[in-house]
Tab-separated table of C-alpha atoms in Angstrom:
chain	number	residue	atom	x	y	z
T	1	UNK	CA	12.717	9.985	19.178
T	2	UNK	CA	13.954	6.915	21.068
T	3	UNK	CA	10.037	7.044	23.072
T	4	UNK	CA	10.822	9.859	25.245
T	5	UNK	CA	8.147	12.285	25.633
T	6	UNK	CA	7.817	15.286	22.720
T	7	UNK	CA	6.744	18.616	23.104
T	8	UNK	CA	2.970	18.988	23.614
T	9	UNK	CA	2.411	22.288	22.990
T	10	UNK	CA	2.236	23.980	19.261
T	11	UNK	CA	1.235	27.052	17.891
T	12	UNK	CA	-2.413	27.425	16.020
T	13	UNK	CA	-3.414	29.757	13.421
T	14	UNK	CA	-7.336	30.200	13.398
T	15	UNK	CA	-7.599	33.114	16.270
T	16	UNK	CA	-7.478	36.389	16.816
T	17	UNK	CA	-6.941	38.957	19.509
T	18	UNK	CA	-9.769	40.936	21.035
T	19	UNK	CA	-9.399	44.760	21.793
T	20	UNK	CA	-10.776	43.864	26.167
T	21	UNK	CA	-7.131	41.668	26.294
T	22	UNK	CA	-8.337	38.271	25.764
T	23	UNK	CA	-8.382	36.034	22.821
T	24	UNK	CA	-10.851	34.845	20.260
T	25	UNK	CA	-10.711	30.733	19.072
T	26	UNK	CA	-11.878	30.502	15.270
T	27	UNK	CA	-11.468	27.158	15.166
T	28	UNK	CA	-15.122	25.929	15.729
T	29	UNK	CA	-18.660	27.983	15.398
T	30	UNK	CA	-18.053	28.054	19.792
T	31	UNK	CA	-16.108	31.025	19.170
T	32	UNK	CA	-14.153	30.623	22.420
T	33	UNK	CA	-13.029	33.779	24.372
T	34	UNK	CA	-10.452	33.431	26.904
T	35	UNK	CA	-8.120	34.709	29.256
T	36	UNK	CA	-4.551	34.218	29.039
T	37	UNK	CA	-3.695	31.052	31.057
T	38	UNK	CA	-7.462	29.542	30.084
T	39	UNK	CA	-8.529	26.296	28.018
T	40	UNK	CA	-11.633	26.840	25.381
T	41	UNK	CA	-14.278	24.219	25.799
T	42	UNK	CA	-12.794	21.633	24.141
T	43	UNK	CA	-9.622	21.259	26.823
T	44	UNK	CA	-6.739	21.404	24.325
T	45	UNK	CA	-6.631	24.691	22.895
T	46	UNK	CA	-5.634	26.961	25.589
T	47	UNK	CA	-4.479	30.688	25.473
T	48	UNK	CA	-0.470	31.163	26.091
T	49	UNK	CA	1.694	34.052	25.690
T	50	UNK	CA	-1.259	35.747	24.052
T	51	UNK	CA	-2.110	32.856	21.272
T	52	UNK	CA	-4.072	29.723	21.259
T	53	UNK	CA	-1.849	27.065	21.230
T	54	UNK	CA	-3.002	23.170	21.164
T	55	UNK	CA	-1.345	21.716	24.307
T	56	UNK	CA	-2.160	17.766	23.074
T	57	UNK	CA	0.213	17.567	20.300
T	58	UNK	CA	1.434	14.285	19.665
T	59	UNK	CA	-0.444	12.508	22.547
T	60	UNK	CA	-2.978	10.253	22.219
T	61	UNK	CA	-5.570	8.506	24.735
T	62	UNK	CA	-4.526	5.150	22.999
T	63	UNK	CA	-4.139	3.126	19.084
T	64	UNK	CA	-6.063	0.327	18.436
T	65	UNK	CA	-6.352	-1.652	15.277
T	66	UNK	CA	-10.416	-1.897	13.986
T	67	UNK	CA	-11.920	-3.075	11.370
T	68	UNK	CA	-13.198	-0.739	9.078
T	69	UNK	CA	-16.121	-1.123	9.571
T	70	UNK	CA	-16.423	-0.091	13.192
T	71	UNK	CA	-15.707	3.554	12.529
T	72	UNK	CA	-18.615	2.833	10.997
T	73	UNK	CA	-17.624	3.100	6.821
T	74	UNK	CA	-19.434	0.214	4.913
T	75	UNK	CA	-18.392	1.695	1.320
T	76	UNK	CA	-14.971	2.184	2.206
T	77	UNK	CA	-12.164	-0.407	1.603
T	78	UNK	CA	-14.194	-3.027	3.148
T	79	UNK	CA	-13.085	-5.822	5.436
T	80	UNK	CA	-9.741	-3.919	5.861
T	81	UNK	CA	-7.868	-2.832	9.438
T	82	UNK	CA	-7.648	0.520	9.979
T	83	UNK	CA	-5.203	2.216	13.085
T	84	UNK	CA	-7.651	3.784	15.347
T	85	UNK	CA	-6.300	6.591	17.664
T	86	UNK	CA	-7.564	9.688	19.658
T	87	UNK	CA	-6.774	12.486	21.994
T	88	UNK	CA	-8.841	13.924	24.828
T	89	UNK	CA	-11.499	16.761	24.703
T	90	UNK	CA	-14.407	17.774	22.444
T	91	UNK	CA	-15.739	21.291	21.245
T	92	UNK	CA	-19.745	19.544	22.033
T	93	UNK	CA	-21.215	18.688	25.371
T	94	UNK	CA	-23.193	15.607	24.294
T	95	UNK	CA	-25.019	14.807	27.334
T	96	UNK	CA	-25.680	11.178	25.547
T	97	UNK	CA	-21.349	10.707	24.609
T	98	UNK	CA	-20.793	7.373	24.494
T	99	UNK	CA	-16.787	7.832	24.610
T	100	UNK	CA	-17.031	10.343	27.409
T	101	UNK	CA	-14.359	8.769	29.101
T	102	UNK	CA	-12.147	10.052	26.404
T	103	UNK	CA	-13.755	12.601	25.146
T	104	UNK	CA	-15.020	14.381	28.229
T	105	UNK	CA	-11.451	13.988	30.163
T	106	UNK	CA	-9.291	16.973	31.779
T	107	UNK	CA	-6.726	14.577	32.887
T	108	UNK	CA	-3.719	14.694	31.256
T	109	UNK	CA	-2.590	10.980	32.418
T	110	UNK	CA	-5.902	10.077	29.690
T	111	UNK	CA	-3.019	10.818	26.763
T	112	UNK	CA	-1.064	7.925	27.448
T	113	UNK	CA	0.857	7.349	24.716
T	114	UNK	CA	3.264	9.440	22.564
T	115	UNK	CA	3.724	9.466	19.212
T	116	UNK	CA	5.221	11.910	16.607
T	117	UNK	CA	3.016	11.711	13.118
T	118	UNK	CA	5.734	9.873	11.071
T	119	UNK	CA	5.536	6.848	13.818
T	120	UNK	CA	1.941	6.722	13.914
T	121	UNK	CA	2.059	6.068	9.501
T	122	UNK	CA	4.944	3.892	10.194
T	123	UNK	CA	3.130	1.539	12.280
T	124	UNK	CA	-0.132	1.631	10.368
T	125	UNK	CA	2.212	0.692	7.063
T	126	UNK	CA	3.764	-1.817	9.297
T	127	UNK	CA	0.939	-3.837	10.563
T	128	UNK	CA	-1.088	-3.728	7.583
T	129	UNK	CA	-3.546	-0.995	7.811
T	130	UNK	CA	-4.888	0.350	4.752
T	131	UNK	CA	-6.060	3.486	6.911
T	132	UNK	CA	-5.454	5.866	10.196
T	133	UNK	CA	-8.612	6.650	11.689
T	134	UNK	CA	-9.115	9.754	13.947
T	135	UNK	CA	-11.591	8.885	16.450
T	136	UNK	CA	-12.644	8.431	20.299
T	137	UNK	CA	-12.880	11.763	20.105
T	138	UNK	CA	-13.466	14.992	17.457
T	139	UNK	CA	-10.392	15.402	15.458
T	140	UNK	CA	-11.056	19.156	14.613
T	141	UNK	CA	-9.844	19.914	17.687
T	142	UNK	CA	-6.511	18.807	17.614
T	143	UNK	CA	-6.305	20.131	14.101
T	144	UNK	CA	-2.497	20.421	13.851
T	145	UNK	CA	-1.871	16.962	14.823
T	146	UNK	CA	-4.438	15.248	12.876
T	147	UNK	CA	-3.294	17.461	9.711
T	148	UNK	CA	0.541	16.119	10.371
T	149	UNK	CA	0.062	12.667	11.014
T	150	UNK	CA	-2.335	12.718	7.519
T	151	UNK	CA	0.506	13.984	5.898
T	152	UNK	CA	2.621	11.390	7.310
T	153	UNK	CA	0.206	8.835	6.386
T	154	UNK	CA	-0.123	9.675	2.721
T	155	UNK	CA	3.420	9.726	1.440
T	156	UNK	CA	3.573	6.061	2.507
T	157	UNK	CA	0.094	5.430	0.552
T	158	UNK	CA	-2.029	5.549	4.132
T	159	UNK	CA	-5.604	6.355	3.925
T	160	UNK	CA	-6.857	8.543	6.632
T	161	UNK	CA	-10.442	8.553	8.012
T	162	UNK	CA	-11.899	11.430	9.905
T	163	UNK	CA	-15.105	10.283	12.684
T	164	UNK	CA	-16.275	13.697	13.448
T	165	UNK	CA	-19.330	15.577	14.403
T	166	UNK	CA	-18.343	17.780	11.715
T	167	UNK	CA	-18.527	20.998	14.155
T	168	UNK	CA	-15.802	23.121	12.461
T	169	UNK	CA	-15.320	27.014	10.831
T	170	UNK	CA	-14.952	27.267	7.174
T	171	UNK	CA	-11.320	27.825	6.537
T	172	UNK	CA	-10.022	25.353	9.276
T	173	UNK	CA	-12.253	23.205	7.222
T	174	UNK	CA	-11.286	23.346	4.253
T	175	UNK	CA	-7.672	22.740	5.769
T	176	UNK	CA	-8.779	20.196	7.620
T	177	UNK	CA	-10.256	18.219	5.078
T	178	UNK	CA	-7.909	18.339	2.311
T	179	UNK	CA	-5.989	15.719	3.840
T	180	UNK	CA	-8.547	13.201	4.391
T	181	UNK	CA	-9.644	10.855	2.454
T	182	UNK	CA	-12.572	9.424	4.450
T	183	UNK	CA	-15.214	10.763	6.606
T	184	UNK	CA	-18.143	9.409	9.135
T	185	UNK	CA	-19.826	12.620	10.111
T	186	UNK	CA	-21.894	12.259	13.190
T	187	UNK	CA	-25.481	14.010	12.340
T	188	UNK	CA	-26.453	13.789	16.248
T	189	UNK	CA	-30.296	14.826	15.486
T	190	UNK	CA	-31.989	17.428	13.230
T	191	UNK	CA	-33.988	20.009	15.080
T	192	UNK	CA	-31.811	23.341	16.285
T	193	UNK	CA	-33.129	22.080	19.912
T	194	UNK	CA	-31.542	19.234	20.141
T	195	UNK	CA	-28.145	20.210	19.387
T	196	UNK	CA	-28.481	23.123	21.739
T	197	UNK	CA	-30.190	21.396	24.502
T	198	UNK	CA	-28.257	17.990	24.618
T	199	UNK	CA	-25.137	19.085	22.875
T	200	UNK	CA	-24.964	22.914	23.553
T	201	UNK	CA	-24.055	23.564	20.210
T	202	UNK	CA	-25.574	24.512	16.565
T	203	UNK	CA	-26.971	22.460	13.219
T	204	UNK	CA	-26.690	24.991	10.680
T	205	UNK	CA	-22.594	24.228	10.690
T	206	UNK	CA	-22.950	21.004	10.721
T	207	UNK	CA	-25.489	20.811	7.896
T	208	UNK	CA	-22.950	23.181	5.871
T	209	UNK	CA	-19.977	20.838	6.457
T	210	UNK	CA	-21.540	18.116	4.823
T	211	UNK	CA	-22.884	19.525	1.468
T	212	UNK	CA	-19.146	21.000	1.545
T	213	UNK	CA	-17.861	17.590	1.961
T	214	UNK	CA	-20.225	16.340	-0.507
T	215	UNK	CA	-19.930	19.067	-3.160
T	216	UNK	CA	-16.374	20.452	-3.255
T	217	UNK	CA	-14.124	17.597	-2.206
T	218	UNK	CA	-13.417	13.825	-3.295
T	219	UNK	CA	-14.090	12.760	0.552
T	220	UNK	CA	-15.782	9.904	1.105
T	221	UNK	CA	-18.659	10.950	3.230
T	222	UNK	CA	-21.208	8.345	5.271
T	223	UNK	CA	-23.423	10.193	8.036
T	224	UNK	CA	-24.337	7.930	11.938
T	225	UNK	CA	-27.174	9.355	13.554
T	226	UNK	CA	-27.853	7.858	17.055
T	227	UNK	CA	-31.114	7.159	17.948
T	228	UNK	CA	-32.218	8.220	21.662
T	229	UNK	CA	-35.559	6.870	22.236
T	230	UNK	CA	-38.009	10.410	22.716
T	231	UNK	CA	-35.328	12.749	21.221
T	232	UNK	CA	-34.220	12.192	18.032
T	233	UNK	CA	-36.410	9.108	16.722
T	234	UNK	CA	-39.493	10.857	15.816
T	235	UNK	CA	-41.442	9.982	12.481
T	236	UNK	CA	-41.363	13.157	11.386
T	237	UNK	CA	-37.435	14.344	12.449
T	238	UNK	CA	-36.178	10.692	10.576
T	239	UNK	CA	-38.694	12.020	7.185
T	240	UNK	CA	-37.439	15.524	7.483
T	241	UNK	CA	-33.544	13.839	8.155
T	242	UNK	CA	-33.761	11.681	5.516
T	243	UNK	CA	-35.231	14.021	2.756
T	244	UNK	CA	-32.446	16.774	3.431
T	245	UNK	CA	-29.508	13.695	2.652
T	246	UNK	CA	-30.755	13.053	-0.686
T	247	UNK	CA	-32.020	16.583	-1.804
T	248	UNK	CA	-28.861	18.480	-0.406
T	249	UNK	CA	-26.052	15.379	-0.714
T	250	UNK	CA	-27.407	12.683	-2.694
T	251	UNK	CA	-28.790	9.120	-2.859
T	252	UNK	CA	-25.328	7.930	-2.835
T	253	UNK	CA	-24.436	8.671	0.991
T	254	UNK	CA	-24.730	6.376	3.195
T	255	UNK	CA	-26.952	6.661	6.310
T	256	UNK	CA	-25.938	4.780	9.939
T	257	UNK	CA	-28.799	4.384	12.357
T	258	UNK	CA	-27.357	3.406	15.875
T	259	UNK	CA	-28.412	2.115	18.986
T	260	UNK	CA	-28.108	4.389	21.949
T	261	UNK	CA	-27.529	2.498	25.327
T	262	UNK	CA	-27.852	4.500	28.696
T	263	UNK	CA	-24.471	6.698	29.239
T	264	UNK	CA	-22.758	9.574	31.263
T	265	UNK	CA	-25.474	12.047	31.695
T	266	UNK	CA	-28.516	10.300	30.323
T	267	UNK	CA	-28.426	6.931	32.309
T	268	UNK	CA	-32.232	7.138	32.700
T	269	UNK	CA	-33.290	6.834	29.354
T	270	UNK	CA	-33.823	3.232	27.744
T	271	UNK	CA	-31.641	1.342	24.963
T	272	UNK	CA	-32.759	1.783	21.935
T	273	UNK	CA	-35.141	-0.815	20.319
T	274	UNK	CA	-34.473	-2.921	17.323
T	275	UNK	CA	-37.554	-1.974	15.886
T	276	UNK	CA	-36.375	1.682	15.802
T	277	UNK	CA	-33.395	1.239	13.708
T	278	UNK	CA	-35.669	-0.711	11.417
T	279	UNK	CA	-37.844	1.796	10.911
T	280	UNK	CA	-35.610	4.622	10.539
T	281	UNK	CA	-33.973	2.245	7.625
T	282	UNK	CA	-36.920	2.009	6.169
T	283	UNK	CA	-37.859	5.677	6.259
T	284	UNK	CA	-34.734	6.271	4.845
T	285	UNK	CA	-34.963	3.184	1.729
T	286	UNK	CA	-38.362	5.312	1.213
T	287	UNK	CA	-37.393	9.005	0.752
T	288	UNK	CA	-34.426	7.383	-1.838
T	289	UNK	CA	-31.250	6.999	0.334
T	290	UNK	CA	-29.540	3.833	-1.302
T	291	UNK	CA	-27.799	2.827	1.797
T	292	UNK	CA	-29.030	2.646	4.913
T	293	UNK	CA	-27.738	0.731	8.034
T	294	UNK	CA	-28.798	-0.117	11.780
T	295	UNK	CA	-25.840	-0.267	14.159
T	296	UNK	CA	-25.197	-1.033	17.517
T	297	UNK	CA	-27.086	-4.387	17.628
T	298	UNK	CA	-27.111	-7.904	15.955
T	299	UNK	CA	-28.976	-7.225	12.554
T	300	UNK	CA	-27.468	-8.978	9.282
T	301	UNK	CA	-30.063	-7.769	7.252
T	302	UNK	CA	-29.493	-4.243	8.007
T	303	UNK	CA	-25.515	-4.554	8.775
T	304	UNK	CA	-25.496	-5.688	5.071
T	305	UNK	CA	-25.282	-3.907	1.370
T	306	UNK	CA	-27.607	-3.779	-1.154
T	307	UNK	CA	-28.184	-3.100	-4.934
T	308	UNK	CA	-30.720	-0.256	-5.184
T	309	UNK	CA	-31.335	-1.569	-8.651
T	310	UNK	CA	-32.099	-5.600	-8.404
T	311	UNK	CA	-31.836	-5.694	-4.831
T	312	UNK	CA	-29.091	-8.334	-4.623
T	313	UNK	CA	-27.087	-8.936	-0.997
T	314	UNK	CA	-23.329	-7.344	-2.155
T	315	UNK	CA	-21.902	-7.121	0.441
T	316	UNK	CA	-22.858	-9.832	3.725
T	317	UNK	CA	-22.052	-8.414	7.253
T	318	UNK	CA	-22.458	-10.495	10.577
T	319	UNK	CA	-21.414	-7.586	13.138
T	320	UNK	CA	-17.620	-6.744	11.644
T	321	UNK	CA	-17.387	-9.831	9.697
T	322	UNK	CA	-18.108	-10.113	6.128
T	323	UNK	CA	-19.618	-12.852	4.281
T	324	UNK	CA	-21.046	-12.386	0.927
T	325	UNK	CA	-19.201	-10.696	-1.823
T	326	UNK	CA	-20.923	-9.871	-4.934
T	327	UNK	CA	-19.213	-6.891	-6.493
T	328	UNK	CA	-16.935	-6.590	-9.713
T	329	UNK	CA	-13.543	-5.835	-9.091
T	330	UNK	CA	-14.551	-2.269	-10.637
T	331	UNK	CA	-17.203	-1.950	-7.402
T	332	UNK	CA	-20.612	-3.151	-9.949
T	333	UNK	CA	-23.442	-5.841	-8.867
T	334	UNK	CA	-22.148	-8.798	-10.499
T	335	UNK	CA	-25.596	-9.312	-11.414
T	336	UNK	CA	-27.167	-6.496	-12.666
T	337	UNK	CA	-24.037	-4.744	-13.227
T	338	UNK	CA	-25.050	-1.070	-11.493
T	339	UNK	CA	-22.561	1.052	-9.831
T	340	UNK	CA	-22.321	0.297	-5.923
T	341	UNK	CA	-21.151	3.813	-4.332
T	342	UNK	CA	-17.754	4.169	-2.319
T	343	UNK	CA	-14.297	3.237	-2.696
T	344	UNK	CA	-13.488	-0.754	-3.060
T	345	UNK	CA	-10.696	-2.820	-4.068
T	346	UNK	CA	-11.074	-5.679	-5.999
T	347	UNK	CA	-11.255	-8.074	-3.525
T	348	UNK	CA	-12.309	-7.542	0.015
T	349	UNK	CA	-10.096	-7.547	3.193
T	350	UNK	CA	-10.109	-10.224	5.484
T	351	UNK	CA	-9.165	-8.632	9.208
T	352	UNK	CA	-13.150	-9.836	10.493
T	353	UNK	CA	-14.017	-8.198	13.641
T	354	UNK	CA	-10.921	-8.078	15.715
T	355	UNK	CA	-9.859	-5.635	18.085
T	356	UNK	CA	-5.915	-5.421	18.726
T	357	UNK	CA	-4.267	-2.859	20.618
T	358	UNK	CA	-0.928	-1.335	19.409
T	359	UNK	CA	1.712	0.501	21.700
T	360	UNK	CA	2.655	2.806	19.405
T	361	UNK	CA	6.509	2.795	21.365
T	362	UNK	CA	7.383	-0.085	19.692
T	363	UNK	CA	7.379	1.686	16.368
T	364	UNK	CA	9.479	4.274	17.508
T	365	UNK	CA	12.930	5.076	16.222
């Protein structure tokens, strides 16, 4: 494509056509109804000719190379670099977004650079990245693009990670999904008024994409939930949190707790404390999820993996960098020999906790 500038604009299939002349998105339980001419909520789906088309195709806000561990996956091809890109929009309103640069953006000068699917998997094989991760912002909603440049990624043995709040219809789902091999699923709270207050959307779909994820597909699935001091950190929302994950997914899904600092619409509220994250772990550890994590903040102890069964340290983090190492190559405690969950290699990568940016141009035939 010799860098020049591709066409933007693609046709979708999850809509339909209402009888009063305007047209129905199916993409996302928002349901959007507009007007020829008009965006949906998330920015990138607009209505043209009489369809929703995604007018973001192939542009991104920006690649960056991260470890793994960032997105944040801790049981899934640790210690390795994975290509980081996104887009602009999102189908939620998260008063609390902590990429709302990004994410929040109607300019089109955010999608800076351009990249057709089969250059984004070329460069990811090229520098060494065991993944592609969709991220900065939701991936569902540039659904075409994500699907392609998965598809690009896995003939050439590419991993691809989905960061998502999850916020998506059934069918475009299951779609959407098949072609990922990785997912951190952003559980932003668990009471129906909080996602409709501070996010102006729904639980319910979020709650049913995960126990799809969990149930009917080989994704690897780890939940973040961050913690806004007075909102979502109550004892009894964390017990009632925690108890759903292991009745309706599992022990064996990991659980992020992260630190909320003061951002775009909620600049009055405090950071988050340490000692929330703790206990939030802990409430977690006690209703029987095997892997919980604090993140956001400097805290080895909970930034690191243990054996549910004998308790040993497996897996040592200090922020993004790993230090111990105490699994079989076949993923066991080398000491008591149970089953750590997730998907490991042998032998760990070794990237640490750099951050490099890529212009994707320079991949570009």
């Amino acid at each position: 494509m010799n860098g020049e500038r591709i066409d933007r604009v693609v046709p979708t299939r999850y809509w339909h056509a209402l009888e009063d002349g305007r047209v129905q998105c199916d993409l996302c339980p928002r349901f959007c109804r507009i007007k020829e001419g008009q965006r949906g909520m998330c920015f990138v789906r607009a209505c043209q000719g009489g369809k929703i088309v995604l007018t973001t195709y192939g542009r991104s806000s920006g690649f960056c190379i991260d470890p793994i561990e960032k997105k944040p996956l801790n049981h899934f091809l640790p210690g390795t670099p994975v290509l980081s890109f996104g887009t602009a929009g999102c189908n939620l309103t998260c008063k609390f977004c902590q990429n709302w640069d990004m994410s929040k953006s109607r300019e089109m000068d955010t999608l800076a650079d351009a990249a057709e699917p089969e250059t984004i998997a070329l460069a990811a094989e090229s520098l060494g990245c065991r993944s592609v991760a969709y991220t900065y912002n939701d991936p569902v909603i540039f659904h075409e693009y994500a699907i392609d440049v998965a598809r690009a990624c896995r003939e050439r043995g590419i991993k691809s990670v989905a960061v998502t709040a999850g916020y998506i219809c059934p069918e475009p789902r299951v779609e959407f999904f098949k072609w990922m091999d990785a997912a951190n699923v952003d559980l932003k709270g668990f009471t129906e008024d909080f996602y409709h207050r501070l996010c102006s959307g729904h639980l319910q779909p979020v709650l049913e994409t995960l126990e799809y994820l969990v149930r009917e597909t080989k994704v690897w699935v780890e939940l973040t939930t961050l913690l806004i001091p007075g909102e979502n950190d109550s004892e009894a929302e964390l017990q009632s949190m925690t108890q759903w994950v292991v009745e309706h997914l599992g022990p064996d899904v990991p659980m992020h707790f992260t630190a909320f600092h003061p951002d775009y619409k909620m600049l009055e509220y405090p950071r988050t404390p340490l000692s929330t994250l703790t206990r939030a772990r802990a409430v977690a550890i006690k209703n029987g999820v095997r892997y919980a994590y604090t993140g956001n903040v400097h805290d080895e102890d909970g930034e690191s993996t243990y054996c549910h069964a004998c308790e040993q340290k497996l897996i040592g983090r200090n922020w993004y960098r790993l230090s111990d190492w105490n699994l079989t190559a076949d993923g066991r405690c080398n000491g008591c020999g149970t089953a750590c969950a997730g998907v490991f290699e042998p032998m760990p990568g070794q990237w640490g906790d750099r951050r490099q940016p890529v212009r994707l141009r320079d991949f570009a035939a």
